[in-house]
Short mmCIF file of C-alpha atoms and ligand atoms in Angstrom, two decimals:
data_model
loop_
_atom_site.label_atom_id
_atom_site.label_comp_id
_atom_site.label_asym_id
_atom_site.label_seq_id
_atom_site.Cartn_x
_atom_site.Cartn_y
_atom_site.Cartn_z
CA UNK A 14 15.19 -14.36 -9.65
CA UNK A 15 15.74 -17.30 -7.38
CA UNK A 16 13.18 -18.47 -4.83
CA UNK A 17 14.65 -20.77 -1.88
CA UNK A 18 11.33 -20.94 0.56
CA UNK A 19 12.18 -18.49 2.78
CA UNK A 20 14.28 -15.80 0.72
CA UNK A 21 14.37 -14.47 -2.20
CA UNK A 22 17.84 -13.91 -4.35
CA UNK A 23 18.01 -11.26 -7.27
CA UNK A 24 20.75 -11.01 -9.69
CA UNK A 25 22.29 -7.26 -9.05
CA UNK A 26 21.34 -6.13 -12.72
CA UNK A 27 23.38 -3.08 -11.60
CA UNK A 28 26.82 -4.64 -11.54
CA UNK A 29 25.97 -6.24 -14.75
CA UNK A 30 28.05 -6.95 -17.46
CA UNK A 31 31.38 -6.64 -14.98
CA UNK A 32 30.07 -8.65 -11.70
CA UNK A 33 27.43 -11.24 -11.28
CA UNK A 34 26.01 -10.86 -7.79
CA UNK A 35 23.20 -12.12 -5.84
CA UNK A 36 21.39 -10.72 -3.28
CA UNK A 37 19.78 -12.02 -0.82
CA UNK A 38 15.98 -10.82 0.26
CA UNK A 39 14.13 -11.45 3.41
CA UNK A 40 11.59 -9.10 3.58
CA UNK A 41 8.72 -7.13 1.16
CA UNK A 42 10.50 -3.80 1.90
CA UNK A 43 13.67 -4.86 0.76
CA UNK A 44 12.50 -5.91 -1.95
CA UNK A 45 11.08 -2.81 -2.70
CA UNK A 46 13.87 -0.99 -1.95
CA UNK A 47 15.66 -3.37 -4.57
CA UNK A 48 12.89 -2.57 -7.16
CA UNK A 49 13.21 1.20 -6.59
CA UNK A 50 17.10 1.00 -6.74
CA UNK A 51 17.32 -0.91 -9.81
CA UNK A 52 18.60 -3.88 -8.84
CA UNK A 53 15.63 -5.52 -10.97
CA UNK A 54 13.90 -3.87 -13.07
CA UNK A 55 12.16 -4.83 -16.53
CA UNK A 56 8.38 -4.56 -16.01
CA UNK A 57 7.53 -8.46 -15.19
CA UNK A 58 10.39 -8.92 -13.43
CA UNK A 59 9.35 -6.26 -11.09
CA UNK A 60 6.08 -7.65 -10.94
CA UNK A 61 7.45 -10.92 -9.86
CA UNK A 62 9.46 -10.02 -7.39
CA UNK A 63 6.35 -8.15 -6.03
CA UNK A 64 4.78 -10.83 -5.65
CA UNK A 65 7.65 -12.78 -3.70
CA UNK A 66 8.04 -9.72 -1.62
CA UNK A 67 4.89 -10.50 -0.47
CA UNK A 68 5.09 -13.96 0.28
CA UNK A 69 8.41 -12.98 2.16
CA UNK A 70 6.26 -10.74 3.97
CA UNK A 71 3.51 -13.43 5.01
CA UNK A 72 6.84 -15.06 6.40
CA UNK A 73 7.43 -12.17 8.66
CA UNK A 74 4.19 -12.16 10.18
CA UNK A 75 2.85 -12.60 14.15
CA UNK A 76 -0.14 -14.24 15.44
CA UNK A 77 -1.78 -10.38 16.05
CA UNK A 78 -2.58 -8.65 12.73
CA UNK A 79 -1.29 -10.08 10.73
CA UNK A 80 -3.23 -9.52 7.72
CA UNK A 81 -2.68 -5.64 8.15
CA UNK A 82 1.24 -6.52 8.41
CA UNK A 83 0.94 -7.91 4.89
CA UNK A 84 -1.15 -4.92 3.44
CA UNK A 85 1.15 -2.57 4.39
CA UNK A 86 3.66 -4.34 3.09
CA UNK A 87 1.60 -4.55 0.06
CA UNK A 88 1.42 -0.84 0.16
CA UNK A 89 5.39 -0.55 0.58
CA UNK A 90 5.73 -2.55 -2.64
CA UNK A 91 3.33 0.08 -4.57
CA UNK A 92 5.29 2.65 -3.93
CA UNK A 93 9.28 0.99 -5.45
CA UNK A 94 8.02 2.35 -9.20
CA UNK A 95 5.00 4.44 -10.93
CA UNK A 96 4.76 3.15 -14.77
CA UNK A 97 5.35 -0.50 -14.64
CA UNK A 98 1.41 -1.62 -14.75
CA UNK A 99 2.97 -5.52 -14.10
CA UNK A 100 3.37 -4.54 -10.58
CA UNK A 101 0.23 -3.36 -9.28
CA UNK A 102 -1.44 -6.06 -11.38
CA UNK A 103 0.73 -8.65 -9.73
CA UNK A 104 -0.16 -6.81 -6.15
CA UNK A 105 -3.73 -7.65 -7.05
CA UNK A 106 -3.08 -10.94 -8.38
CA UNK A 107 -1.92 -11.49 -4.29
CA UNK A 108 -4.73 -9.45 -2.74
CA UNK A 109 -7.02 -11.77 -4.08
CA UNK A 110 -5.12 -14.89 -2.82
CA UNK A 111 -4.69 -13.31 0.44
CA UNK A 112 -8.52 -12.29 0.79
CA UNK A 113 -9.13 -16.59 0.62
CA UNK A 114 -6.58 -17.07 3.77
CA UNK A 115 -8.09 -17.75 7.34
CA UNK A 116 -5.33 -18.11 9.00
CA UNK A 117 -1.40 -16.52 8.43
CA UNK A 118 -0.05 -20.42 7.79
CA UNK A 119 -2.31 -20.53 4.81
CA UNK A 120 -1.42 -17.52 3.77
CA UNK A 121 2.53 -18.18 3.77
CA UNK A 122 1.34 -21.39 1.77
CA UNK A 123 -1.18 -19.52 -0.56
CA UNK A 124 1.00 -16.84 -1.33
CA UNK A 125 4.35 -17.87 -1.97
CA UNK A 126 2.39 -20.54 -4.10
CA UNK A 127 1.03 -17.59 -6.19
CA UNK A 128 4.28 -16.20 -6.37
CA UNK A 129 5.87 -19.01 -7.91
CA UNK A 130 2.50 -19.18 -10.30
CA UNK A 131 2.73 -15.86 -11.16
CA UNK A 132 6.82 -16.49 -12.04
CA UNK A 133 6.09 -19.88 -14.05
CA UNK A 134 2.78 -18.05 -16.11
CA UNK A 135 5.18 -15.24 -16.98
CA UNK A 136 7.97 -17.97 -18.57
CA UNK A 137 4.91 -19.41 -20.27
CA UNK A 138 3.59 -16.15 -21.91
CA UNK A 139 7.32 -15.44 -22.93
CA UNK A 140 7.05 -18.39 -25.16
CA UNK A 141 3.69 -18.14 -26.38
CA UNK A 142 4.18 -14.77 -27.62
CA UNK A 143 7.37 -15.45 -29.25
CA UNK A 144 5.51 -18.29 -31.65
CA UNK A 145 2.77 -15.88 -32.54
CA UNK A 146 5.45 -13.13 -33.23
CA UNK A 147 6.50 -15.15 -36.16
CA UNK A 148 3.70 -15.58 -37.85
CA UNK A 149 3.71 -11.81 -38.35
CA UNK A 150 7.36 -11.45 -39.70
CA UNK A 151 6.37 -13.02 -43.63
CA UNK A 152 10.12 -12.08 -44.35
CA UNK A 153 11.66 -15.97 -45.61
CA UNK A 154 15.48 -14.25 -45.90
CA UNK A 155 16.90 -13.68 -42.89
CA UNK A 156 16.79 -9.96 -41.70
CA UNK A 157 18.07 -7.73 -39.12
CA UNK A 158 16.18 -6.12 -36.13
CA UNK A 159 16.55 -3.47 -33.82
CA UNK A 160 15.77 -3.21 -30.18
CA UNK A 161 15.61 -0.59 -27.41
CA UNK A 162 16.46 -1.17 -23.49
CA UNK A 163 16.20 -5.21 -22.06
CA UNK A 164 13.29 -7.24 -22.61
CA UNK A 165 15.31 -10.75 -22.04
CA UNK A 166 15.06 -13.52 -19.06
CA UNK A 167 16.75 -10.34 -17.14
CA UNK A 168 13.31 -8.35 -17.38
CA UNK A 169 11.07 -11.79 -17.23
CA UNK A 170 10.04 -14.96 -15.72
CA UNK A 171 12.89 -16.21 -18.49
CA UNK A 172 13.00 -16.22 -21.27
CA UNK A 173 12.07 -12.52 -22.94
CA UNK A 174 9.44 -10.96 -24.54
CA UNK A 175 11.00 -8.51 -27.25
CA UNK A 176 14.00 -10.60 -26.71
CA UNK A 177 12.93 -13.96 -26.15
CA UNK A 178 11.02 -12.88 -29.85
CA UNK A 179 14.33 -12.42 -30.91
CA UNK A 180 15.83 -15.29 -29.64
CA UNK A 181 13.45 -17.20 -31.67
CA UNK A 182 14.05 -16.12 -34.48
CA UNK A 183 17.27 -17.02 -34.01
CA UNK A 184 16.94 -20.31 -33.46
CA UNK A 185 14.54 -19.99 -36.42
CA UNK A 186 17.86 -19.04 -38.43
CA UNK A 187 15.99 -15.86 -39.58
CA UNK A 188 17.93 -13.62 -37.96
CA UNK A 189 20.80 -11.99 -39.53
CA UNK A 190 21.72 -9.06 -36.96
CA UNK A 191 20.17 -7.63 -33.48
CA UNK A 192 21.00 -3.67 -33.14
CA UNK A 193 20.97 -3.08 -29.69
CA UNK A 194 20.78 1.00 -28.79
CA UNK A 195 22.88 1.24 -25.71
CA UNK A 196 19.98 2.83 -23.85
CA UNK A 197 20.69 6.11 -22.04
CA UNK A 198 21.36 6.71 -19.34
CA UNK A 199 20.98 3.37 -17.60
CA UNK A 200 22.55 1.56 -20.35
CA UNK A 201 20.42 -1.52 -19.67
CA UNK A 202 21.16 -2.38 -23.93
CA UNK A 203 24.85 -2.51 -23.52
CA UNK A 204 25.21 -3.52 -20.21
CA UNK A 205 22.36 -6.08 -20.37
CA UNK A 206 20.86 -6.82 -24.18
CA UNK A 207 24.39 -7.37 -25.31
CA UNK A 208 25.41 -8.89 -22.37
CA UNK A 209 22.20 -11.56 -22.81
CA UNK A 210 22.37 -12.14 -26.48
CA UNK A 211 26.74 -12.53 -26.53
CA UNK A 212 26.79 -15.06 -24.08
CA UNK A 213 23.84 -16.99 -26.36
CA UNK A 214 25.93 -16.32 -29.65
CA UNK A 215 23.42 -13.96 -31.28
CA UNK A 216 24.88 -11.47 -33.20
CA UNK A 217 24.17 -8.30 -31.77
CA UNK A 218 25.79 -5.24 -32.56
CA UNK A 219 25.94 -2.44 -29.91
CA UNK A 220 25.16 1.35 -31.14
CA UNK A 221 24.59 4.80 -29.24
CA UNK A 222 20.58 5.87 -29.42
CA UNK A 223 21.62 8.38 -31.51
CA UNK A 224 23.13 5.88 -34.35
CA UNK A 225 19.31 4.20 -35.03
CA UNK A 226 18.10 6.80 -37.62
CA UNK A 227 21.27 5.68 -39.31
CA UNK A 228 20.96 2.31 -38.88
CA UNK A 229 17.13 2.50 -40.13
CA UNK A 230 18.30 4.55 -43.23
CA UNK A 231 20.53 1.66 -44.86
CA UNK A 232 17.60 -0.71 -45.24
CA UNK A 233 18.64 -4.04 -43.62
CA UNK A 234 16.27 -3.65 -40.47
CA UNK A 235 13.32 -4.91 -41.02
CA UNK A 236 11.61 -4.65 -37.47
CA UNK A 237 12.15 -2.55 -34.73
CA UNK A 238 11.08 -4.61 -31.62
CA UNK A 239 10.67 -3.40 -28.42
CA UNK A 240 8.63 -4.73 -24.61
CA UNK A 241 6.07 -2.21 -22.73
CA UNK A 242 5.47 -1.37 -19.41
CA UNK A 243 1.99 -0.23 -19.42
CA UNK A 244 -0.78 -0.40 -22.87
CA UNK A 245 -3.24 1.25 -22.50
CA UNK A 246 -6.80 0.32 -23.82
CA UNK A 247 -6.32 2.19 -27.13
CA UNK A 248 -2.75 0.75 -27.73
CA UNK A 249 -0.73 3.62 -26.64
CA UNK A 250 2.29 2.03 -25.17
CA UNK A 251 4.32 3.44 -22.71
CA UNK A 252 8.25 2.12 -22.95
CA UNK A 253 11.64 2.96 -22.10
CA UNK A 254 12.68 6.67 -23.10
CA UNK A 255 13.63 6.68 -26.37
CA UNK A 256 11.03 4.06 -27.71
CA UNK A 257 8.74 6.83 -29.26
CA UNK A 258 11.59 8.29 -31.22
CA UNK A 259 12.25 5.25 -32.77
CA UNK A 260 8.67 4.31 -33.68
CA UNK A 261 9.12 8.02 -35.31
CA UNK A 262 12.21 6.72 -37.40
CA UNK A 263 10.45 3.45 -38.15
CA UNK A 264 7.45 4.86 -39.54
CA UNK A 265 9.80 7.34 -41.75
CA UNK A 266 11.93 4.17 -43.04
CA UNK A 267 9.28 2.17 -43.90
CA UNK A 268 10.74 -0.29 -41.25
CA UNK A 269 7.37 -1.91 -39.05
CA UNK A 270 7.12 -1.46 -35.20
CA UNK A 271 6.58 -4.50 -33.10
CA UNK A 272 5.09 -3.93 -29.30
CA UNK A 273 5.60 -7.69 -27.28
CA UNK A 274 4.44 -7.70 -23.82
CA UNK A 275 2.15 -10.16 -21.54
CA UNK A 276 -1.14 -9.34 -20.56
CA UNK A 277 -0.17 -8.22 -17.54
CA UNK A 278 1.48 -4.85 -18.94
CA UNK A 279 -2.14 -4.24 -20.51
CA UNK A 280 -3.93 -1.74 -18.54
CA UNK A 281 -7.52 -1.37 -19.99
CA UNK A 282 -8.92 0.76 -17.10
CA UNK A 283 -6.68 3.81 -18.79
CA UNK A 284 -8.29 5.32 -22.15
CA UNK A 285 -4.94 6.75 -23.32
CA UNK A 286 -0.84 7.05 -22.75
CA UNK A 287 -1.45 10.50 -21.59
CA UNK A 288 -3.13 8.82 -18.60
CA UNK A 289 -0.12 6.79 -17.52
CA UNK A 290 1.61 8.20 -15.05
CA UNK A 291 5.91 8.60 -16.46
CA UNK A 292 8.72 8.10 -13.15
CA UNK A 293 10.97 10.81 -13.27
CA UNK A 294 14.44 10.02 -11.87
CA UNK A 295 17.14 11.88 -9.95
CA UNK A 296 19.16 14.11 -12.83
CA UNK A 297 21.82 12.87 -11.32
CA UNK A 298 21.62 9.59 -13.82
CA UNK A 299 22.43 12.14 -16.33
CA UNK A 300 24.59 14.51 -15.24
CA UNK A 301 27.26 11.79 -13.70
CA UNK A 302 28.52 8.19 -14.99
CA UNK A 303 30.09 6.04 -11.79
CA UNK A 304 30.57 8.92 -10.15
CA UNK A 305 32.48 11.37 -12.45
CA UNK A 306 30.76 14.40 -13.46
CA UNK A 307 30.15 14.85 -16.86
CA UNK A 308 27.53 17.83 -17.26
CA UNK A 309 27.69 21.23 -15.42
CA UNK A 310 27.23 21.12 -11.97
CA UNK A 311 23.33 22.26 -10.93
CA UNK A 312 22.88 22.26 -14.25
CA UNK A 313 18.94 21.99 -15.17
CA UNK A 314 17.89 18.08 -16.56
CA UNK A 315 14.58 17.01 -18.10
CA UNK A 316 14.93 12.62 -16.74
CA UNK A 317 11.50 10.99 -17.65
CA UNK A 318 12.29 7.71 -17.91
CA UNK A 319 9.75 6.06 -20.23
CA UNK A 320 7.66 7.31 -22.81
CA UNK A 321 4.80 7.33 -24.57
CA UNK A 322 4.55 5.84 -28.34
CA UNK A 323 1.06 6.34 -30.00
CA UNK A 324 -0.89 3.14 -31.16
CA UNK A 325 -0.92 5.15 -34.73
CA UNK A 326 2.75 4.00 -35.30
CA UNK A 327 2.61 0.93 -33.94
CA UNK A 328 2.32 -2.27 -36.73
CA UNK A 329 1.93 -5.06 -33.97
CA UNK A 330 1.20 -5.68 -30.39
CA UNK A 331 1.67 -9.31 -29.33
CA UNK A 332 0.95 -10.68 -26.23
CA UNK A 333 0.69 -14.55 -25.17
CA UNK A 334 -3.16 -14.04 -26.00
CA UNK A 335 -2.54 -13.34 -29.72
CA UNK A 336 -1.21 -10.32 -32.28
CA UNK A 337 -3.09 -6.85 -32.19
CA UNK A 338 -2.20 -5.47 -35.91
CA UNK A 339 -2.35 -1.72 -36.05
CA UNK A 340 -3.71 -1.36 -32.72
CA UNK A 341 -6.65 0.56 -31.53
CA UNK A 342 -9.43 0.36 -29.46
CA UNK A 343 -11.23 -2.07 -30.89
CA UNK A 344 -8.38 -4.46 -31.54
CA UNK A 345 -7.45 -3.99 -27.83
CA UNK A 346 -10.92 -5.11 -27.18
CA UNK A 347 -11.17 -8.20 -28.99
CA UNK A 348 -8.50 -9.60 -26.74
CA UNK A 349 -8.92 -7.72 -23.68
CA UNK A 350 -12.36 -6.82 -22.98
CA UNK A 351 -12.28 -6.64 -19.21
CA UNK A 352 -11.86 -3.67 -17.30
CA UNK A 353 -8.76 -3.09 -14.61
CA UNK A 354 -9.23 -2.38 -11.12
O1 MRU B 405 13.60 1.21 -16.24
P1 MRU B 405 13.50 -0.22 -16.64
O2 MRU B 405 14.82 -0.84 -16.96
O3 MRU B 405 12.68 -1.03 -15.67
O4 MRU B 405 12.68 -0.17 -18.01
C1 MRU B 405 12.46 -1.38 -18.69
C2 MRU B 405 11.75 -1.20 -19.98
O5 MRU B 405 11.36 -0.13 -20.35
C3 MRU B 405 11.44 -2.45 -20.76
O6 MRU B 405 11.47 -2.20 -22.12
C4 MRU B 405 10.04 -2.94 -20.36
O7 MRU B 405 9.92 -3.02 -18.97
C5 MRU B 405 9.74 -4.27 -20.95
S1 MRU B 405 10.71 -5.55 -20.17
C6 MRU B 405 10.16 -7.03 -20.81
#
């Protein structure tokens, strides 16, 4: 994400690995549009760009209701994508700047200001949570991980939050190997993960979703590791589809489960992951690559596209504020004691 004052440019994550392109954004409803369409995604990414589409949108405003303009906007930006907590947290981050403007000038100051706050705290958390991931991982030989979907400075403010954990531990030299699942059906692990950690040098190594029971079998993953897009307030944690299955695997290998997400994925006005409401996408992500058919046509398709791992196989939540081990509801607590709106 780049912010230039008066538009906002986001890296087509769509076109990614073949073409880098950036688009430009002038207004909050593009922006959602871009949010709903993929072109970012990753749940603090989308809650960043929120938050520029609404400064864009102060931009847009007239004299005459202004305020009302930039609520509906608001509203607009609500709609782009259901599981992603980041984004209506980052929508209330800019109510509440909004509700201290008098006037719409202050208001294109205040909120673009937040914006870039809200961009700058993410980057921050990144790191923080990456140094408190290692004090977790007691293994002194380096060791191979596994990871699901992207959770690098594609998804962020920067820098990553499964990934940037990873990325650590690479510069740590404690890596040996990342696994990267491909990620059906957007493919955001080979068309992103690998694409992030093979231009950095890490060695990743790019298998189908279907591979990782194998890969888990052999011994040489130690950690799965994998971001969040909502946790709820008894450490249910609601990823990428696919996610649960491999905290099912873990648990079966012996090989421990690390959740890594900022605060703002933690949704503590939600008892439980049944609560959390899972986007369900057009079949046709499944049913056709670029195009080209490749399952029956009409054919029936079940295309949730997150899911739900319970807190019970989960070894570690970190966040920037510090590391949940075997979450529940009173670990959640101890670092997260207020309630949502
Ligand atoms: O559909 P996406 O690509 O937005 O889903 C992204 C994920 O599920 C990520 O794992 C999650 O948002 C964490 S990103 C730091």
């Amino acid at each position: 994400m780049r912010w230039h004052d008066d538009f906002l440019e986001l890296l087509d994550q769509r076109l990614l690995p073949a073409d880098e392109v950036w688009l430009p954004h002038t207004t909050a409803s593009e922006v959602a549009t871009s949010i709903r369409n993929m072109v970012v995604r990753g749940a603090p990414a989308i809650g960043i760009s929120a938050a520029y589409g609404v400064a864009l949108s102060a931009l847009q405003t007239t004299d005459n209701g202004w305020k009302q303009m930039i609520e509906a906007d608001m509203q607009v930006l609500a709609e782009s994508r259901p599981t992603a907590v980041n984004l209506f947290w980052a929508l209330n981050r800019m109510r509440e700047v909004l509700a201290t403007c008098d006037t719409r000038h202050q208001a294109q100051r205040r909120l673009a200001e937040a914006a870039i706050g809200i961009h700058g705290d993410d980057l921050a958390a990144n790191l923080a949570m990456a140094g408190h991931a290692l004090t977790v991982m007691d293994d002194r030989a380096p060791f191979s991980v596994l990871t699901h979907c992207n959770t690098g400075a594609l998804a962020t403010g920067g820098y990553g939050t499964a990934l940037g954990v990873i990325r650590r531990l690479h510069e740590e030299k404690m890596l040996k190997r990342v696994y990267a699942d491909e990620t059906r059906p957007w493919l955001q692990g080979s068309r992103l993960t690998a694409w992030e950690l093979a231009r950095e040098g890490i060695p990743v190594t790019l298998n189908a979703d279907g591979a990782a029971a194998a890969i888990l079998s052999r011994g040489e993953v130690k950690w799965v590791i994998v971001g969040a897009d909502r946790i709820t307030a008894n450490g249910d944690v609601a990823n990428k589809i696919g996610t649960y299955s491999l905290a099912v695997l873990a648990r079966h290998h012996k090989v421990r489960f690390m959740v890594v997400a900022p605060a703002s994925t933690v949704d503590m006005s939600l008892e439980s992951g049944q609560e959390i409401p899972i986007e369900q996408r057009d079949g046709l992500e499944i049913c056709e690559i670029k195009g080209i058919q490749i399952a029956p046509v009409g054919v029936d398709v079940f295309n949730p596209v997150f899911d739900v791992t319970p807190a019970s196989l989960i070894d570690a939540i970190v966040t920037e504020r510090g590391v949940i081990h075997e979450p529940d509801i009173s670990g959640m607590r101890t670092l997260f004691n207020e309630r949502k709106p």
